[in-house]
PDB file of C-alpha atoms in Angstrom:
ATOM      1  CA  MET P 262      16.021  -2.911  24.548  1.00  0.00           C
ATOM      2  CA  THR P 263      13.266  -2.535  21.938  1.00  0.00           C
ATOM      3  CA  ASP P 264      14.524  -2.651  18.379  1.00  0.00           C
ATOM      4  CA  GLN P 265      13.391  -0.285  15.639  1.00  0.00           C
ATOM      5  CA  LYS P 266      11.370  -2.941  13.850  1.00  0.00           C
ATOM      6  CA  ASP P 267       9.221  -3.489  16.955  1.00  0.00           C
ATOM      7  CA  ILE P 268       8.748   0.272  17.421  1.00  0.00           C
ATOM      8  CA  GLN P 269       7.736   0.654  13.784  1.00  0.00           C
ATOM      9  CA  LYS P 270       5.264  -2.235  13.937  1.00  0.00           C
ATOM     10  CA  GLU P 271       3.690  -0.817  17.087  1.00  0.00           C
ATOM     11  CA  PHE P 272       3.416   2.687  15.571  1.00  0.00           C
ATOM     12  CA  HIS P 273       1.929   1.518  12.253  1.00  0.00           C
ATOM     13  CA  LYS P 274      -0.268  -1.306  13.495  1.00  0.00           C
ATOM     14  CA  ASN P 275      -3.396   0.825  13.832  1.00  0.00           C
ATOM     15  CA  THR P 276      -5.359   2.424  11.048  1.00  0.00           C
ATOM     16  CA  ASP P 277      -4.826   6.119  10.381  1.00  0.00           C
ATOM     17  CA  ILE P 278      -8.313   7.176   9.359  1.00  0.00           C
ATOM     18  CA  ARG P 279      -7.518  10.898   9.663  1.00  0.00           C
ATOM     19  CA  ARG P 280      -4.648  10.558   7.168  1.00  0.00           C
ATOM     20  CA  PHE P 281      -6.824   8.479   4.837  1.00  0.00           C
ATOM     21  CA  LEU P 282      -9.670  11.032   4.883  1.00  0.00           C
ATOM     22  CA  ASN P 283      -7.268  13.962   4.538  1.00  0.00           C
ATOM     23  CA  ARG P 284      -5.722  12.528   1.361  1.00  0.00           C
ATOM     24  CA  ILE P 285      -9.176  11.914  -0.092  1.00  0.00           C
ATOM     25  CA  ASN P 286     -10.947  15.117   0.950  1.00  0.00           C
ATOM     26  CA  ASN P 287      -8.205  17.764   0.922  1.00  0.00           C
ATOM     27  CA  PRO P 288      -8.488  19.492  -2.504  1.00  0.00           C
ATOM     28  CA  PHE P 289      -4.720  20.053  -2.831  1.00  0.00           C
ATOM     29  CA  LEU P 290      -3.796  16.488  -1.844  1.00  0.00           C
ATOM     30  CA  SER P 291      -6.640  15.014  -3.875  1.00  0.00           C
ATOM     31  CA  ALA P 292      -5.468  16.770  -7.058  1.00  0.00           C
ATOM     32  CA  LYS P 293      -1.900  15.605  -6.425  1.00  0.00           C
ATOM     33  CA  GLU P 294      -3.016  12.020  -5.747  1.00  0.00           C
ATOM     34  CA  LYS P 295      -5.125  11.924  -8.939  1.00  0.00           C
ATOM     35  CA  LYS P 296      -2.081  12.994 -10.967  1.00  0.00           C
ATOM     36  CA  ILE P 297       0.143  10.410  -9.274  1.00  0.00           C
ATOM     37  CA  SER P 298      -2.458   7.690  -9.914  1.00  0.00           C
ATOM     38  CA  SER P 299      -2.540   8.608 -13.598  1.00  0.00           C
ATOM     39  CA  LEU P 300       1.256   8.359 -13.734  1.00  0.00           C
ATOM     40  CA  ILE P 301       1.163   4.967 -12.016  1.00  0.00           C
ATOM     41  CA  LEU P 302      -1.424   3.624 -14.445  1.00  0.00           C
ATOM     42  CA  GLU P 303       0.600   4.882 -17.421  1.00  0.00           C
ATOM     43  CA  ARG P 304       3.245   2.324 -16.368  1.00  0.00           C
ATOM     44  CA  MET P 305       0.784  -0.555 -16.650  1.00  0.00           C
ATOM     45  CA  PRO P 306       1.577  -2.695 -19.715  1.00  0.00           C
ATOM     46  CA  PRO P 307      -1.058  -2.334 -22.482  1.00  0.00           C
ATOM     47  CA  SER P 308      -2.675  -5.704 -21.763  1.00  0.00           C
ATOM     48  CA  GLY P 309      -1.944  -5.557 -18.029  1.00  0.00           C
ATOM     49  CA  GLU P 310      -4.608  -5.596 -15.394  1.00  0.00           C
ATOM     50  CA  ARG P 311      -3.123  -6.975 -12.141  1.00  0.00           C
ATOM     51  CA  LEU P 312      -1.547  -4.425  -9.809  1.00  0.00           C
ATOM     52  CA  LEU P 313       0.048  -5.283  -6.464  1.00  0.00           C
ATOM     53  CA  GLU P 314       0.682  -2.511  -3.979  1.00  0.00           C
ATOM     54  CA  ILE P 315       3.194  -3.493  -1.336  1.00  0.00           C
ATOM     55  CA  GLY P 316       2.666  -1.427   1.790  1.00  0.00           C
ATOM     56  CA  CYS P 317      -0.919  -0.540   0.874  1.00  0.00           C
ATOM     57  CA  GLY P 318      -1.939   0.682   4.328  1.00  0.00           C
ATOM     58  CA  GLU P 319      -5.594   1.709   4.485  1.00  0.00           C
ATOM     59  CA  GLY P 320      -5.921   1.954   0.707  1.00  0.00           C
ATOM     60  CA  ASN P 321      -5.137   5.615  -0.003  1.00  0.00           C
ATOM     61  CA  ASN P 322      -3.516   4.828  -3.345  1.00  0.00           C
ATOM     62  CA  LEU P 323      -6.215   2.299  -4.183  1.00  0.00           C
ATOM     63  CA  PHE P 324      -8.911   4.950  -3.759  1.00  0.00           C
ATOM     64  CA  PHE P 325      -7.395   7.143  -6.461  1.00  0.00           C
ATOM     65  CA  ILE P 326      -6.297   4.313  -8.754  1.00  0.00           C
ATOM     66  CA  ARG P 327      -9.856   2.931  -8.740  1.00  0.00           C
ATOM     67  CA  ASN P 328     -11.186   6.372  -9.722  1.00  0.00           C
ATOM     68  CA  GLU P 329      -8.766   6.498 -12.655  1.00  0.00           C
ATOM     69  CA  SER P 330      -9.453   2.997 -14.002  1.00  0.00           C
ATOM     70  CA  ASP P 331     -12.024   0.332 -13.312  1.00  0.00           C
ATOM     71  CA  ASN P 332     -10.089  -2.222 -15.405  1.00  0.00           C
ATOM     72  CA  ILE P 333      -7.463  -2.826 -12.723  1.00  0.00           C
ATOM     73  CA  LYS P 334      -7.511  -5.877 -10.474  1.00  0.00           C
ATOM     74  CA  TYR P 335      -5.950  -4.463  -7.340  1.00  0.00           C
ATOM     75  CA  PHE P 336      -4.108  -6.517  -4.723  1.00  0.00           C
ATOM     76  CA  GLY P 337      -2.864  -4.889  -1.520  1.00  0.00           C
ATOM     77  CA  LEU P 338      -0.253  -6.204   0.897  1.00  0.00           C
ATOM     78  CA  ASP P 339       0.639  -4.750   4.287  1.00  0.00           C
ATOM     79  CA  PHE P 340       2.136  -6.131   7.515  1.00  0.00           C
ATOM     80  CA  SER P 341      -0.553  -4.421   9.628  1.00  0.00           C
ATOM     81  CA  PHE P 342      -3.595  -6.625  10.159  1.00  0.00           C
ATOM     82  CA  GLU P 343      -5.630  -3.580  11.230  1.00  0.00           C
ATOM     83  CA  LYS P 344      -4.831  -1.707   7.998  1.00  0.00           C
ATOM     84  CA  ILE P 345      -5.728  -4.738   5.878  1.00  0.00           C
ATOM     85  CA  ARG P 346      -8.983  -5.141   7.809  1.00  0.00           C
ATOM     86  CA  PHE P 347      -9.823  -1.449   7.172  1.00  0.00           C
ATOM     87  CA  LEU P 348      -9.066  -1.823   3.454  1.00  0.00           C
ATOM     88  CA  LYS P 349     -11.247  -4.943   3.193  1.00  0.00           C
ATOM     89  CA  GLN P 350     -14.118  -3.201   4.996  1.00  0.00           C
ATOM     90  CA  HIS P 351     -14.052  -0.148   2.714  1.00  0.00           C
ATOM     91  CA  PHE P 352     -13.032  -1.771  -0.577  1.00  0.00           C
ATOM     92  CA  LYS P 353     -14.902  -5.069  -0.456  1.00  0.00           C
ATOM     93  CA  GLU P 354     -14.146  -6.134  -4.023  1.00  0.00           C
ATOM     94  CA  GLU P 355     -10.375  -5.769  -3.662  1.00  0.00           C
ATOM     95  CA  ARG P 356      -7.966  -8.462  -2.549  1.00  0.00           C
ATOM     96  CA  ALA P 357      -5.768  -7.653   0.418  1.00  0.00           C
ATOM     97  CA  ILE P 358      -3.373  -9.772   2.409  1.00  0.00           C
ATOM     98  CA  CYS P 359      -1.439  -9.285   5.620  1.00  0.00           C
ATOM     99  CA  ALA P 360       2.150 -10.330   4.921  1.00  0.00           C
ATOM    100  CA  ASP P 361       5.789  -9.248   5.086  1.00  0.00           C
ATOM    101  CA  ALA P 362       7.123  -7.274   2.109  1.00  0.00           C
ATOM    102  CA  LEU P 363      10.483  -9.011   2.483  1.00  0.00           C
ATOM    103  CA  SER P 364       8.869 -12.440   1.999  1.00  0.00           C
ATOM    104  CA  LEU P 365       6.157 -12.161  -0.651  1.00  0.00           C
ATOM    105  CA  PRO P 366       3.608 -14.995  -0.832  1.00  0.00           C
ATOM    106  CA  PHE P 367       3.146 -14.809  -4.629  1.00  0.00           C
ATOM    107  CA  LYS P 368       4.633 -16.623  -7.601  1.00  0.00           C
ATOM    108  CA  GLU P 369       6.931 -14.638  -9.881  1.00  0.00           C
ATOM    109  CA  GLY P 370       5.013 -13.070 -12.766  1.00  0.00           C
ATOM    110  CA  THR P 371       1.683 -12.948 -10.917  1.00  0.00           C
ATOM    111  CA  PHE P 372       1.337  -9.183 -11.373  1.00  0.00           C
ATOM    112  CA  ASP P 373       1.633  -6.818 -14.320  1.00  0.00           C
ATOM    113  CA  LEU P 374       2.713  -3.880 -12.146  1.00  0.00           C
ATOM    114  CA  ILE P 375       4.001  -3.645  -8.582  1.00  0.00           C
ATOM    115  CA  LEU P 376       3.687  -0.394  -6.666  1.00  0.00           C
ATOM    116  CA  PHE P 377       6.053   0.565  -3.841  1.00  0.00           C
ATOM    117  CA  ARG P 378       5.009   4.057  -2.942  1.00  0.00           C
ATOM    118  CA  ASP P 379       4.626   4.457   0.795  1.00  0.00           C
ATOM    119  CA  LEU P 380       6.918   1.671   1.888  1.00  0.00           C
ATOM    120  CA  LEU P 381      10.598   2.079   1.124  1.00  0.00           C
ATOM    121  CA  HIS P 382      11.310   4.453   4.001  1.00  0.00           C
ATOM    122  CA  HIS P 383      10.256   1.617   6.348  1.00  0.00           C
ATOM    123  CA  VAL P 384      12.649  -1.021   5.012  1.00  0.00           C
ATOM    124  CA  PRO P 385      16.295   0.143   5.607  1.00  0.00           C
ATOM    125  CA  PHE P 386      16.771  -1.296   9.073  1.00  0.00           C
ATOM    126  CA  ALA P 387      15.392  -4.641   7.908  1.00  0.00           C
ATOM    127  CA  ARG P 388      18.087  -4.667   5.227  1.00  0.00           C
ATOM    128  CA  GLU P 389      20.750  -3.722   7.792  1.00  0.00           C
ATOM    129  CA  LYS P 390      19.770  -6.731   9.875  1.00  0.00           C
ATOM    130  CA  ASP P 391      20.072  -9.001   6.819  1.00  0.00           C
ATOM    131  CA  ARG P 392      23.558  -7.632   6.072  1.00  0.00           C
ATOM    132  CA  LYS P 393      24.729  -8.429   9.605  1.00  0.00           C
ATOM    133  CA  SER P 394      23.616 -12.078   9.332  1.00  0.00           C
TER     134      SER P 394
END
């Protein structure tokens, strides 16, 4: 029997270029994403500059955050190697790492702001498994 985690990894392992382009080019979605990016950046501490996005995917949020502020040092983390590779190819100056959100490879206090936007709906069954242990 295949567990949900394996199904999810298989489904999300590939890049979703159509979704990426739709969020960037669709006027309705683009306006919404610009507003959300502004709200995210308002949460950055006044002297802050290091933002980690956990579950960054192809970089949809990065695209809009970069357009709102060029002072941000963006770090992306995703469990999909293909998505990280896509992000690195299209956003060469950004730092991206393939890792598990439940086991972060960073020291505490490394970032000024951490973004969980397109991730939390993927985590519940991982938590269930931890509760059963």
